[in-house]
mmCIF file of C-alpha atoms in Angstrom:
data_model
loop_
_atom_site.group_PDB
_atom_site.id
_atom_site.type_symbol
_atom_site.label_atom_id
_atom_site.label_comp_id
_atom_site.label_asym_id
_atom_site.label_seq_id
_atom_site.Cartn_x
_atom_site.Cartn_y
_atom_site.Cartn_z
ATOM 1 C CA TRP A 28 11.464 1.692 30.465
ATOM 2 C CA ARG A 29 14.905 2.492 31.822
ATOM 3 C CA ILE A 30 15.301 4.969 28.969
ATOM 4 C CA LEU A 31 11.732 6.261 28.647
ATOM 5 C CA GLU A 32 10.543 6.490 32.246
ATOM 6 C CA PRO A 33 13.061 9.175 33.324
ATOM 7 C CA GLN A 34 11.948 11.350 30.375
ATOM 8 C CA LYS A 35 8.222 11.151 31.157
ATOM 9 C CA GLU A 36 7.923 14.530 32.922
ATOM 10 C CA ALA A 37 9.885 16.374 30.235
ATOM 11 C CA VAL A 38 7.584 14.875 27.590
ATOM 12 C CA ARG A 39 4.529 15.863 29.624
ATOM 13 C CA GLU A 40 5.833 19.447 29.872
ATOM 14 C CA ARG A 41 6.426 19.687 26.116
ATOM 15 C CA LEU A 42 2.981 18.245 25.371
ATOM 16 C CA ALA A 43 1.343 20.699 27.771
ATOM 17 C CA ARG A 44 3.047 23.610 25.990
ATOM 18 C CA GLN A 45 1.941 22.299 22.589
ATOM 19 C CA TRP A 46 -1.626 21.722 23.840
ATOM 20 C CA GLY A 47 -1.755 25.083 25.617
ATOM 21 C CA VAL A 48 -2.499 23.779 29.128
ATOM 22 C CA ASP A 49 -0.800 23.304 32.496
ATOM 23 C CA THR A 50 1.188 20.078 32.987
ATOM 24 C CA GLU A 51 -1.153 19.119 35.842
ATOM 25 C CA GLU A 52 -3.944 18.800 33.292
ATOM 26 C CA ILE A 53 -2.203 15.952 31.458
ATOM 27 C CA ALA A 54 -1.683 12.330 32.406
ATOM 28 C CA ILE A 55 0.268 9.815 30.363
ATOM 29 C CA THR A 56 -1.427 6.411 30.209
ATOM 30 C CA ARG A 57 -0.849 3.149 28.337
ATOM 31 C CA ASN A 58 -3.243 3.821 25.446
ATOM 32 C CA SER A 59 -6.083 6.075 24.331
ATOM 33 C CA SER A 60 -8.744 3.547 25.322
ATOM 34 C CA GLU A 61 -7.445 3.612 28.885
ATOM 35 C CA SER A 62 -7.341 7.416 28.803
ATOM 36 C CA LEU A 63 -10.934 7.662 27.641
ATOM 37 C CA GLN A 64 -12.165 4.901 29.953
ATOM 38 C CA ILE A 65 -10.789 6.819 32.942
ATOM 39 C CA CYS A 66 -13.411 9.442 32.092
ATOM 40 C CA GLN A 67 -16.140 7.082 30.965
ATOM 41 C CA LEU A 68 -15.984 4.987 34.112
ATOM 42 C CA GLY A 69 -14.988 7.745 36.494
ATOM 43 C CA LEU A 70 -17.847 10.188 36.062
ATOM 44 C CA ASP A 71 -20.606 9.906 38.647
ATOM 45 C CA LEU A 72 -23.873 9.027 36.926
ATOM 46 C CA GLN A 73 -27.159 7.773 38.373
ATOM 47 C CA ARG A 74 -29.620 5.094 37.231
ATOM 48 C CA GLY A 75 -31.652 6.468 34.308
ATOM 49 C CA ASP A 76 -29.054 9.078 33.292
ATOM 50 C CA GLU A 77 -28.452 9.198 29.554
ATOM 51 C CA ILE A 78 -25.159 9.076 27.704
ATOM 52 C CA LEU A 79 -25.054 10.271 24.101
ATOM 53 C CA CYS A 80 -22.602 9.154 21.415
ATOM 54 C CA CYS A 81 -22.814 8.131 17.758
ATOM 55 C CA THR A 82 -22.897 4.727 16.081
ATOM 56 C CA GLN A 83 -19.515 5.438 14.469
ATOM 57 C CA ASP A 84 -17.637 6.063 17.700
ATOM 58 C CA TYR A 85 -14.800 3.656 18.419
ATOM 59 C CA PRO A 86 -16.269 0.241 19.399
ATOM 60 C CA ARG A 87 -14.320 -0.032 22.659
ATOM 61 C CA MET A 88 -15.767 3.273 23.835
ATOM 62 C CA ILE A 89 -19.296 2.110 22.991
ATOM 63 C CA THR A 90 -18.841 -1.218 24.812
ATOM 64 C CA THR A 91 -17.528 0.630 27.868
ATOM 65 C CA PHE A 92 -20.757 2.630 27.989
ATOM 66 C CA LYS A 93 -22.808 -0.528 27.375
ATOM 67 C CA GLN A 94 -21.093 -2.064 30.391
ATOM 68 C CA ARG A 95 -22.201 0.869 32.547
ATOM 69 C CA GLU A 96 -25.653 0.616 31.015
ATOM 70 C CA ARG A 97 -25.958 -3.057 32.101
ATOM 71 C CA ARG A 98 -24.358 -2.615 35.508
ATOM 72 C CA GLU A 99 -25.760 0.726 36.611
ATOM 73 C CA GLY A 100 -29.011 1.165 34.697
ATOM 74 C CA LEU A 101 -27.721 4.057 32.595
ATOM 75 C CA VAL A 102 -29.195 4.671 29.137
ATOM 76 C CA LEU A 103 -26.906 4.772 26.092
ATOM 77 C CA LYS A 104 -28.310 6.700 23.140
ATOM 78 C CA GLN A 105 -26.511 6.558 19.797
ATOM 79 C CA ILE A 106 -27.188 8.860 16.887
ATOM 80 C CA LYS A 107 -26.407 8.099 13.259
ATOM 81 C CA VAL A 108 -24.061 10.515 11.530
ATOM 82 C CA PRO A 109 -24.655 10.709 7.769
ATOM 83 C CA ILE A 110 -21.839 9.487 5.529
ATOM 84 C CA PRO A 111 -20.515 11.777 4.190
ATOM 85 C CA CYS A 112 -21.648 14.858 6.083
ATOM 86 C CA GLU A 113 -20.300 18.181 4.888
ATOM 87 C CA ASP A 114 -22.729 20.339 6.855
ATOM 88 C CA ARG A 115 -21.233 21.003 10.308
ATOM 89 C CA SER A 116 -24.464 22.566 11.535
ATOM 90 C CA GLN A 117 -26.339 19.361 10.666
ATOM 91 C CA LEU A 118 -23.963 17.405 12.910
ATOM 92 C CA VAL A 119 -24.530 19.806 15.810
ATOM 93 C CA ARG A 120 -28.289 19.624 15.217
ATOM 94 C CA LEU A 121 -28.238 15.797 15.355
ATOM 95 C CA TYR A 122 -26.624 15.864 18.787
ATOM 96 C CA GLU A 123 -28.872 18.677 19.979
ATOM 97 C CA GLU A 124 -32.049 16.868 18.913
ATOM 98 C CA ALA A 125 -30.938 13.728 20.778
ATOM 99 C CA ILE A 126 -30.354 15.513 24.084
ATOM 100 C CA THR A 127 -33.133 15.116 26.620
ATOM 101 C CA PRO A 128 -33.492 16.417 30.192
ATOM 102 C CA LYS A 129 -31.831 13.134 31.309
ATOM 103 C CA THR A 130 -28.686 13.529 29.159
ATOM 104 C CA ARG A 131 -25.669 13.819 31.465
ATOM 105 C CA LEU A 132 -22.659 13.012 29.247
ATOM 106 C CA LEU A 133 -21.578 13.134 25.607
ATOM 107 C CA LEU A 134 -18.791 11.321 23.781
ATOM 108 C CA ILE A 135 -17.590 12.693 20.449
ATOM 109 C CA SER A 136 -14.858 11.409 18.192
ATOM 110 C CA HIS A 137 -12.769 14.374 17.050
ATOM 111 C CA MET A 138 -12.080 12.439 13.857
ATOM 112 C CA ILE A 139 -14.165 9.327 13.209
ATOM 113 C CA ASN A 140 -11.747 6.462 12.631
ATOM 114 C CA ILE A 141 -13.760 4.667 9.924
ATOM 115 C CA THR A 142 -14.606 7.665 7.724
ATOM 116 C CA GLY A 143 -12.136 10.430 8.598
ATOM 117 C CA GLN A 144 -15.065 12.764 9.353
ATOM 118 C CA ILE A 145 -13.817 15.678 11.447
ATOM 119 C CA MET A 146 -16.485 16.562 13.954
ATOM 120 C CA PRO A 147 -17.366 20.141 14.979
ATOM 121 C CA VAL A 148 -16.220 19.584 18.545
ATOM 122 C CA ARG A 149 -16.314 23.165 19.789
ATOM 123 C CA GLU A 150 -19.806 23.752 18.425
ATOM 124 C CA ILE A 151 -21.122 20.534 19.999
ATOM 125 C CA VAL A 152 -19.424 21.371 23.320
ATOM 126 C CA GLU A 153 -20.996 24.853 23.335
ATOM 127 C CA MET A 154 -24.410 23.402 22.526
ATOM 128 C CA ALA A 155 -24.070 20.705 25.232
ATOM 129 C CA ARG A 156 -23.154 23.325 27.822
ATOM 130 C CA SER A 157 -26.386 25.176 27.088
ATOM 131 C CA LYS A 158 -28.486 22.100 27.918
ATOM 132 C CA ASN A 159 -29.326 20.581 31.322
ATOM 133 C CA GLY A 160 -26.961 22.854 33.175
ATOM 134 C CA GLY A 161 -24.069 21.760 30.972
ATOM 135 C CA SER A 162 -23.375 18.145 30.075
ATOM 136 C CA PRO A 163 -19.656 17.273 30.068
ATOM 137 C CA VAL A 164 -18.122 16.212 26.767
ATOM 138 C CA ILE A 165 -15.448 13.533 26.393
ATOM 139 C CA VAL A 166 -13.562 13.776 23.098
ATOM 140 C CA ASP A 167 -11.887 10.758 21.546
ATOM 141 C CA GLY A 168 -8.900 12.308 19.795
ATOM 142 C CA ALA A 169 -7.069 9.087 18.951
ATOM 143 C CA HIS A 170 -7.097 9.835 15.233
ATOM 144 C CA ALA A 171 -6.993 13.634 15.241
ATOM 145 C CA PHE A 172 -4.036 14.616 17.425
ATOM 146 C CA ALA A 173 -1.080 15.745 15.234
ATOM 147 C CA GLN A 174 -3.104 15.439 12.006
ATOM 148 C CA PHE A 175 -3.921 19.131 11.914
ATOM 149 C CA PRO A 176 -3.083 22.029 14.250
ATOM 150 C CA PHE A 177 -5.347 22.720 17.244
ATOM 151 C CA LYS A 178 -5.091 23.436 20.950
ATOM 152 C CA HIS A 179 -7.404 22.802 23.863
ATOM 153 C CA GLU A 180 -8.769 26.358 23.635
ATOM 154 C CA ASP A 181 -9.915 25.615 20.065
ATOM 155 C CA LEU A 182 -12.133 22.792 21.343
ATOM 156 C CA ASP A 183 -12.866 23.872 24.929
ATOM 157 C CA CYS A 184 -13.901 20.303 25.748
ATOM 158 C CA ASP A 185 -14.001 18.829 29.233
ATOM 159 C CA TYR A 186 -11.883 15.741 28.522
ATOM 160 C CA TYR A 187 -9.669 14.700 25.606
ATOM 161 C CA GLY A 188 -7.909 11.358 25.182
ATOM 162 C CA THR A 189 -5.508 10.577 22.368
ATOM 163 C CA SER A 190 -2.895 8.137 21.109
ATOM 164 C CA LEU A 191 0.651 9.361 20.757
ATOM 165 C CA HIS A 192 1.888 6.158 19.135
ATOM 166 C CA LYS A 193 -0.364 6.543 16.077
ATOM 167 C CA TRP A 194 0.671 9.876 14.603
ATOM 168 C CA VAL A 195 3.424 11.254 16.852
ATOM 169 C CA LEU A 196 5.302 7.939 16.542
ATOM 170 C CA ALA A 197 5.837 7.640 20.289
ATOM 171 C CA PRO A 198 6.453 4.173 21.709
ATOM 172 C CA ILE A 199 3.318 2.113 22.347
ATOM 173 C CA GLY A 200 2.172 2.614 25.913
ATOM 174 C CA ILE A 201 2.569 6.384 26.005
ATOM 175 C CA GLU A 202 -0.781 8.085 25.570
ATOM 176 C CA LEU A 203 -2.401 11.222 26.930
ATOM 177 C CA SER A 204 -5.304 11.222 29.310
ATOM 178 C CA PRO A 205 -7.409 14.058 30.621
ATOM 179 C CA ALA A 206 -7.324 15.374 34.127
ATOM 180 C CA ALA A 207 -10.641 16.543 35.566
ATOM 181 C CA GLY A 208 -11.837 19.689 33.851
ATOM 182 C CA ALA A 209 -8.807 19.801 31.601
ATOM 183 C CA ALA A 210 -7.561 18.748 28.241
ATOM 184 C CA LEU A 211 -5.507 15.760 27.163
#
């Protein structure tokens, strides 16, 4: 920490440039689960509100929503993504068909960790914004960041959490977390 801590802001600035956002839109956390849980637990939802994700999302993210479901009376809906699925429009359609007037939040894995399926994030975000006055979308980017080139503007998602130790080879404990309305 004596070596890494003083470099934290310089790293944040370089990541913001790479991601195409302001440094104030990025927070460095201990791991991607913590980054994503900041969003999952921090968004104001009411009893009966629905959260939509898929059965292949990372288990820790699903259990975090199940915790809110038990504690707060939220409703977790999970869709099944076909394996394999080469039709991006079919994936968007699956999410769209699962949205109801009570849907208030979506979680999407940018790249599903168990299959490597790359999800059509931008298309799902655009579709979600056209429903219910615009449901926010949290993107789990733990397995996508640095695997192929993209910037926040390519996804236009509300929140994006990722792991820098997996593919950028940063020390464990340095991950990116989203700031409200921003990117990483």
